[in-house]
mmCIF file with all atom_site columns, C-alpha atoms in Angstrom:
data_model
loop_
_atom_site.group_PDB
_atom_site.id
_atom_site.type_symbol
_atom_site.label_atom_id
_atom_site.label_alt_id
_atom_site.label_comp_id
_atom_site.label_asym_id
_atom_site.label_entity_id
_atom_site.label_seq_id
_atom_site.pdbx_PDB_ins_code
_atom_site.Cartn_x
_atom_site.Cartn_y
_atom_site.Cartn_z
_atom_site.occupancy
_atom_site.B_iso_or_equiv
_atom_site.pdbx_formal_charge
_atom_site.auth_seq_id
_atom_site.auth_comp_id
_atom_site.auth_asym_id
_atom_site.auth_atom_id
_atom_site.pdbx_PDB_model_num
ATOM 1  C CA . LYS A 1 1  ? -28.757 -9.339  -5.017  1.00 70.00 ? 1  LYS A CA 1
ATOM 2  C CA . MET A 1 2  ? -27.500 -6.165  -6.682  1.00 78.00 ? 2  MET A CA 1
ATOM 3  C CA . ALA A 1 3  ? -24.133 -4.689  -5.796  1.00 81.00 ? 3  ALA A CA 1
ATOM 4  C CA . LYS A 1 4  ? -24.145 -1.408  -3.924  1.00 83.00 ? 4  LYS A CA 1
ATOM 5  C CA . LYS A 1 5  ? -23.162 1.583   -6.062  1.00 84.00 ? 5  LYS A CA 1
ATOM 6  C CA . ARG A 1 6  ? -19.696 2.838   -5.288  1.00 82.00 ? 6  ARG A CA 1
ATOM 7  C CA . SER A 1 7  ? -19.394 6.336   -3.826  1.00 81.00 ? 7  SER A CA 1
ATOM 8  C CA . TYR A 1 8  ? -16.482 7.956   -5.619  1.00 89.00 ? 8  TYR A CA 1
ATOM 9  C CA . ALA A 1 9  ? -17.132 11.248  -3.818  1.00 91.00 ? 9  ALA A CA 1
ATOM 10 C CA . GLN A 1 10 ? -16.486 9.502   -0.512  1.00 88.00 ? 10 GLN A CA 1
ATOM 11 C CA . ALA A 1 11 ? -13.194 8.073   -1.829  1.00 87.00 ? 11 ALA A CA 1
ATOM 12 C CA . VAL A 1 12 ? -12.024 11.501  -3.018  1.00 91.00 ? 12 VAL A CA 1
ATOM 13 C CA . LYS A 1 13 ? -12.924 13.033  0.340   1.00 92.00 ? 13 LYS A CA 1
ATOM 14 C CA . TYR A 1 14 ? -10.916 10.324  2.152   1.00 88.00 ? 14 TYR A CA 1
ATOM 15 C CA . GLU A 1 15 ? -7.890  10.755  -0.127  1.00 90.00 ? 15 GLU A CA 1
ATOM 16 C CA . ASP A 1 16 ? -7.905  14.499  0.590   1.00 93.00 ? 16 ASP A CA 1
ATOM 17 C CA . THR A 1 17 ? -7.640  14.115  4.375   1.00 94.00 ? 17 THR A CA 1
ATOM 18 C CA . PRO A 1 18 ? -4.372  15.533  5.781   1.00 93.00 ? 18 PRO A CA 1
ATOM 19 C CA . GLU A 1 19 ? -3.298  12.097  7.033   1.00 90.00 ? 19 GLU A CA 1
ATOM 20 C CA . GLN A 1 20 ? -3.760  10.447  3.612   1.00 89.00 ? 20 GLN A CA 1
ATOM 21 C CA . VAL A 1 21 ? -2.050  13.356  1.817   1.00 93.00 ? 21 VAL A CA 1
ATOM 22 C CA . LYS A 1 22 ? 0.927   12.915  4.161   1.00 90.00 ? 22 LYS A CA 1
ATOM 23 C CA . HIS A 1 23 ? 1.039   9.151   3.477   1.00 86.00 ? 23 HIS A CA 1
ATOM 24 C CA . ARG A 1 24 ? 0.818   9.698   -0.290  1.00 90.00 ? 24 ARG A CA 1
ATOM 25 C CA . GLU A 1 25 ? 3.636   12.270  -0.182  1.00 92.00 ? 25 GLU A CA 1
ATOM 26 C CA . GLU A 1 26 ? 5.785   9.818   1.773   1.00 88.00 ? 26 GLU A CA 1
ATOM 27 C CA . ARG A 1 27 ? 5.097   6.998   -0.719  1.00 87.00 ? 27 ARG A CA 1
ATOM 28 C CA . ASN A 1 28 ? 5.842   9.265   -3.705  1.00 92.00 ? 28 ASN A CA 1
ATOM 29 C CA . ARG A 1 29 ? 9.041   10.622  -2.122  1.00 93.00 ? 29 ARG A CA 1
ATOM 30 C CA . ILE A 1 30 ? 10.506  7.173   -1.398  1.00 91.00 ? 30 ILE A CA 1
ATOM 31 C CA . ARG A 1 31 ? 9.550   5.811   -4.848  1.00 93.00 ? 31 ARG A CA 1
ATOM 32 C CA . ALA A 1 32 ? 11.211  8.818   -6.542  1.00 95.00 ? 32 ALA A CA 1
ATOM 33 C CA . LYS A 1 33 ? 14.366  8.151   -4.498  1.00 94.00 ? 33 LYS A CA 1
ATOM 34 C CA . LEU A 1 34 ? 14.434  4.478   -5.543  1.00 94.00 ? 34 LEU A CA 1
ATOM 35 C CA . ILE A 1 35 ? 13.865  5.447   -9.202  1.00 95.00 ? 35 ILE A CA 1
ATOM 36 C CA . ARG A 1 36 ? 16.887  7.781   -8.996  1.00 96.00 ? 36 ARG A CA 1
ATOM 37 C CA . GLU A 1 37 ? 18.918  4.921   -7.486  1.00 94.00 ? 37 GLU A CA 1
ATOM 38 C CA . GLY A 1 38 ? 17.805  2.626   -10.337 1.00 95.00 ? 38 GLY A CA 1
ATOM 39 C CA . LYS A 1 39 ? 16.089  0.081   -8.079  1.00 93.00 ? 39 LYS A CA 1
ATOM 40 C CA . VAL A 1 40 ? 12.636  0.525   -9.677  1.00 93.00 ? 40 VAL A CA 1
ATOM 41 C CA . HIS A 1 41 ? 11.497  1.792   -13.054 1.00 94.00 ? 41 HIS A CA 1
ATOM 42 C CA . LYS A 1 42 ? 8.261   3.168   -14.424 1.00 92.00 ? 42 LYS A CA 1
ATOM 43 C CA . GLY A 1 43 ? 6.064   0.349   -15.693 1.00 92.00 ? 43 GLY A CA 1
ATOM 44 C CA . ASP A 1 44 ? 8.162   -2.488  -14.256 1.00 92.00 ? 44 ASP A CA 1
ATOM 45 C CA . GLY A 1 45 ? 5.268   -3.884  -12.190 1.00 91.00 ? 45 GLY A CA 1
ATOM 46 C CA . MET A 1 46 ? 7.138   -3.396  -8.938  1.00 92.00 ? 46 MET A CA 1
ATOM 47 C CA . ASP A 1 47 ? 5.921   -1.618  -5.803  1.00 90.00 ? 47 ASP A CA 1
ATOM 48 C CA . VAL A 1 48 ? 7.883   0.062   -3.058  1.00 89.00 ? 48 VAL A CA 1
ATOM 49 C CA . ALA A 1 49 ? 6.475   -1.673  0.019   1.00 86.00 ? 49 ALA A CA 1
ATOM 50 C CA . HIS A 1 50 ? 6.820   -0.638  3.627   1.00 84.00 ? 50 HIS A CA 1
ATOM 51 C CA . LYS A 1 51 ? 8.210   -3.400  5.850   1.00 83.00 ? 51 LYS A CA 1
ATOM 52 C CA . LYS A 1 52 ? 5.578   -2.390  8.420   1.00 81.00 ? 52 LYS A CA 1
ATOM 53 C CA . ALA A 1 53 ? 2.337   -1.394  6.715   1.00 76.00 ? 53 ALA A CA 1
ATOM 54 C CA . MET A 1 54 ? 1.296   2.260   7.010   1.00 75.00 ? 54 MET A CA 1
ATOM 55 C CA . ASP A 1 55 ? -2.115  0.883   8.001   1.00 71.00 ? 55 ASP A CA 1
ATOM 56 C CA . LYS A 1 56 ? -0.393  -0.578  11.073  1.00 74.00 ? 56 LYS A CA 1
ATOM 57 C CA . GLY A 1 57 ? 1.553   2.593   11.907  1.00 79.00 ? 57 GLY A CA 1
ATOM 58 C CA . GLY A 1 58 ? 4.605   1.944   9.747   1.00 78.00 ? 58 GLY A CA 1
ATOM 59 C CA . SER A 1 59 ? 6.672   4.561   7.944   1.00 79.00 ? 59 SER A CA 1
ATOM 60 C CA . VAL A 1 60 ? 9.780   4.869   5.779   1.00 80.00 ? 60 VAL A CA 1
ATOM 61 C CA . LYS A 1 61 ? 11.825  4.864   9.002   1.00 82.00 ? 61 LYS A CA 1
ATOM 62 C CA . ASP A 1 62 ? 10.737  1.240   9.560   1.00 83.00 ? 62 ASP A CA 1
ATOM 63 C CA . GLY A 1 63 ? 12.206  0.384   6.161   1.00 87.00 ? 63 GLY A CA 1
ATOM 64 C CA . VAL A 1 64 ? 11.003  -0.270  2.634   1.00 88.00 ? 64 VAL A CA 1
ATOM 65 C CA . ARG A 1 65 ? 11.567  -3.005  0.081   1.00 89.00 ? 65 ARG A CA 1
ATOM 66 C CA . VAL A 1 66 ? 10.906  -3.474  -3.620  1.00 92.00 ? 66 VAL A CA 1
ATOM 67 C CA . GLU A 1 67 ? 8.463   -6.273  -4.413  1.00 89.00 ? 67 GLU A CA 1
ATOM 68 C CA . SER A 1 68 ? 6.023   -7.223  -7.147  1.00 90.00 ? 68 SER A CA 1
ATOM 69 C CA . ALA A 1 69 ? 2.740   -5.320  -7.186  1.00 87.00 ? 69 ALA A CA 1
ATOM 70 C CA . SER A 1 70 ? 0.761   -8.554  -6.950  1.00 84.00 ? 70 SER A CA 1
ATOM 71 C CA . LYS A 1 71 ? 2.618   -9.626  -3.813  1.00 82.00 ? 71 LYS A CA 1
ATOM 72 C CA . ASN A 1 72 ? 2.336   -6.204  -2.191  1.00 79.00 ? 72 ASN A CA 1
ATOM 73 C CA . ARG A 1 73 ? -1.430  -5.894  -2.789  1.00 76.00 ? 73 ARG A CA 1
ATOM 74 C CA . SER A 1 74 ? -2.590  -9.310  -1.654  1.00 69.00 ? 74 SER A CA 1
ATOM 75 C CA . PHE A 1 75 ? -3.114  -8.788  2.079   1.00 72.00 ? 75 PHE A CA 1
ATOM 76 C CA . LYS A 1 76 ? -6.140  -10.012 3.988   1.00 75.00 ? 76 LYS A CA 1
ATOM 77 C CA . ARG A 1 77 ? -8.575  -7.224  4.895   1.00 77.00 ? 77 ARG A CA 1
ATOM 78 C CA . ASP A 1 78 ? -11.730 -7.080  7.000   1.00 81.00 ? 78 ASP A CA 1
ATOM 79 C CA . SER A 1 79 ? -15.169 -5.873  5.888   1.00 84.00 ? 79 SER A CA 1
ATOM 80 C CA . ALA A 1 80 ? -14.132 -2.251  6.546   1.00 81.00 ? 80 ALA A CA 1
ATOM 81 C CA . SER A 1 81 ? -11.057 -2.745  4.282   1.00 76.00 ? 81 SER A CA 1
ATOM 82 C CA . ASN A 1 82 ? -8.649  -2.514  7.207   1.00 77.00 ? 82 ASN A CA 1
ATOM 83 C CA . LEU A 1 83 ? -5.502  -4.603  7.040   1.00 75.00 ? 83 LEU A CA 1
ATOM 84 C CA . VAL A 1 84 ? -5.887  -7.851  8.992   1.00 78.00 ? 84 VAL A CA 1
ATOM 85 C CA . SER A 1 85 ? -2.668  -9.662  8.109   1.00 73.00 ? 85 SER A CA 1
ATOM 86 C CA . GLU A 1 86 ? 0.527   -8.622  6.368   1.00 70.00 ? 86 GLU A CA 1
ATOM 87 C CA . THR A 1 87 ? 0.991   -12.228 5.265   1.00 68.00 ? 87 THR A CA 1
ATOM 88 C CA . SER A 1 88 ? -0.728  -13.128 1.999   1.00 62.00 ? 88 SER A CA 1
ATOM 89 C CA . LYS A 1 89 ? -2.611  -16.395 1.430   1.00 64.00 ? 89 LYS A CA 1
ATOM 90 C CA . ARG A 1 90 ? 0.188   -17.465 -0.915  1.00 63.00 ? 90 ARG A CA 1
ATOM 91 C CA . GLU A 1 91 ? 2.833   -16.919 1.788   1.00 63.00 ? 91 GLU A CA 1
ATOM 92 C CA . ARG A 1 92 ? 0.770   -18.775 4.417   1.00 67.00 ? 92 ARG A CA 1
ATOM 93 C CA . LYS A 1 93 ? 0.508   -21.790 2.078   1.00 71.00 ? 93 LYS A CA 1
ATOM 94 C CA . LYS A 1 94 ? 4.324   -21.958 1.795   1.00 67.00 ? 94 LYS A CA 1
ATOM 95 C CA . ARG A 1 95 ? 4.716   -22.546 5.549   1.00 62.00 ? 95 ARG A CA 1
#
């Protein structure tokens, strides 16, 4: 079975939607603030993560935290790439 070719045009179109532009601006603004405060640095492998995922209606007002990129990007998603759980497999194993 051959993999379906990825549509980069579709991804660009999605990233240009007003909602996604707003989310990107918010992410960039908060990361720049934390860089100024010395909490994160370029190339340190850390992400600025929202305590409540933007996918689930979260924002900077709900709070942010600094965590490793691998931890921040390991959430379970459904077939449409929507966030299913904000708890990673690794964190579920710890319980």
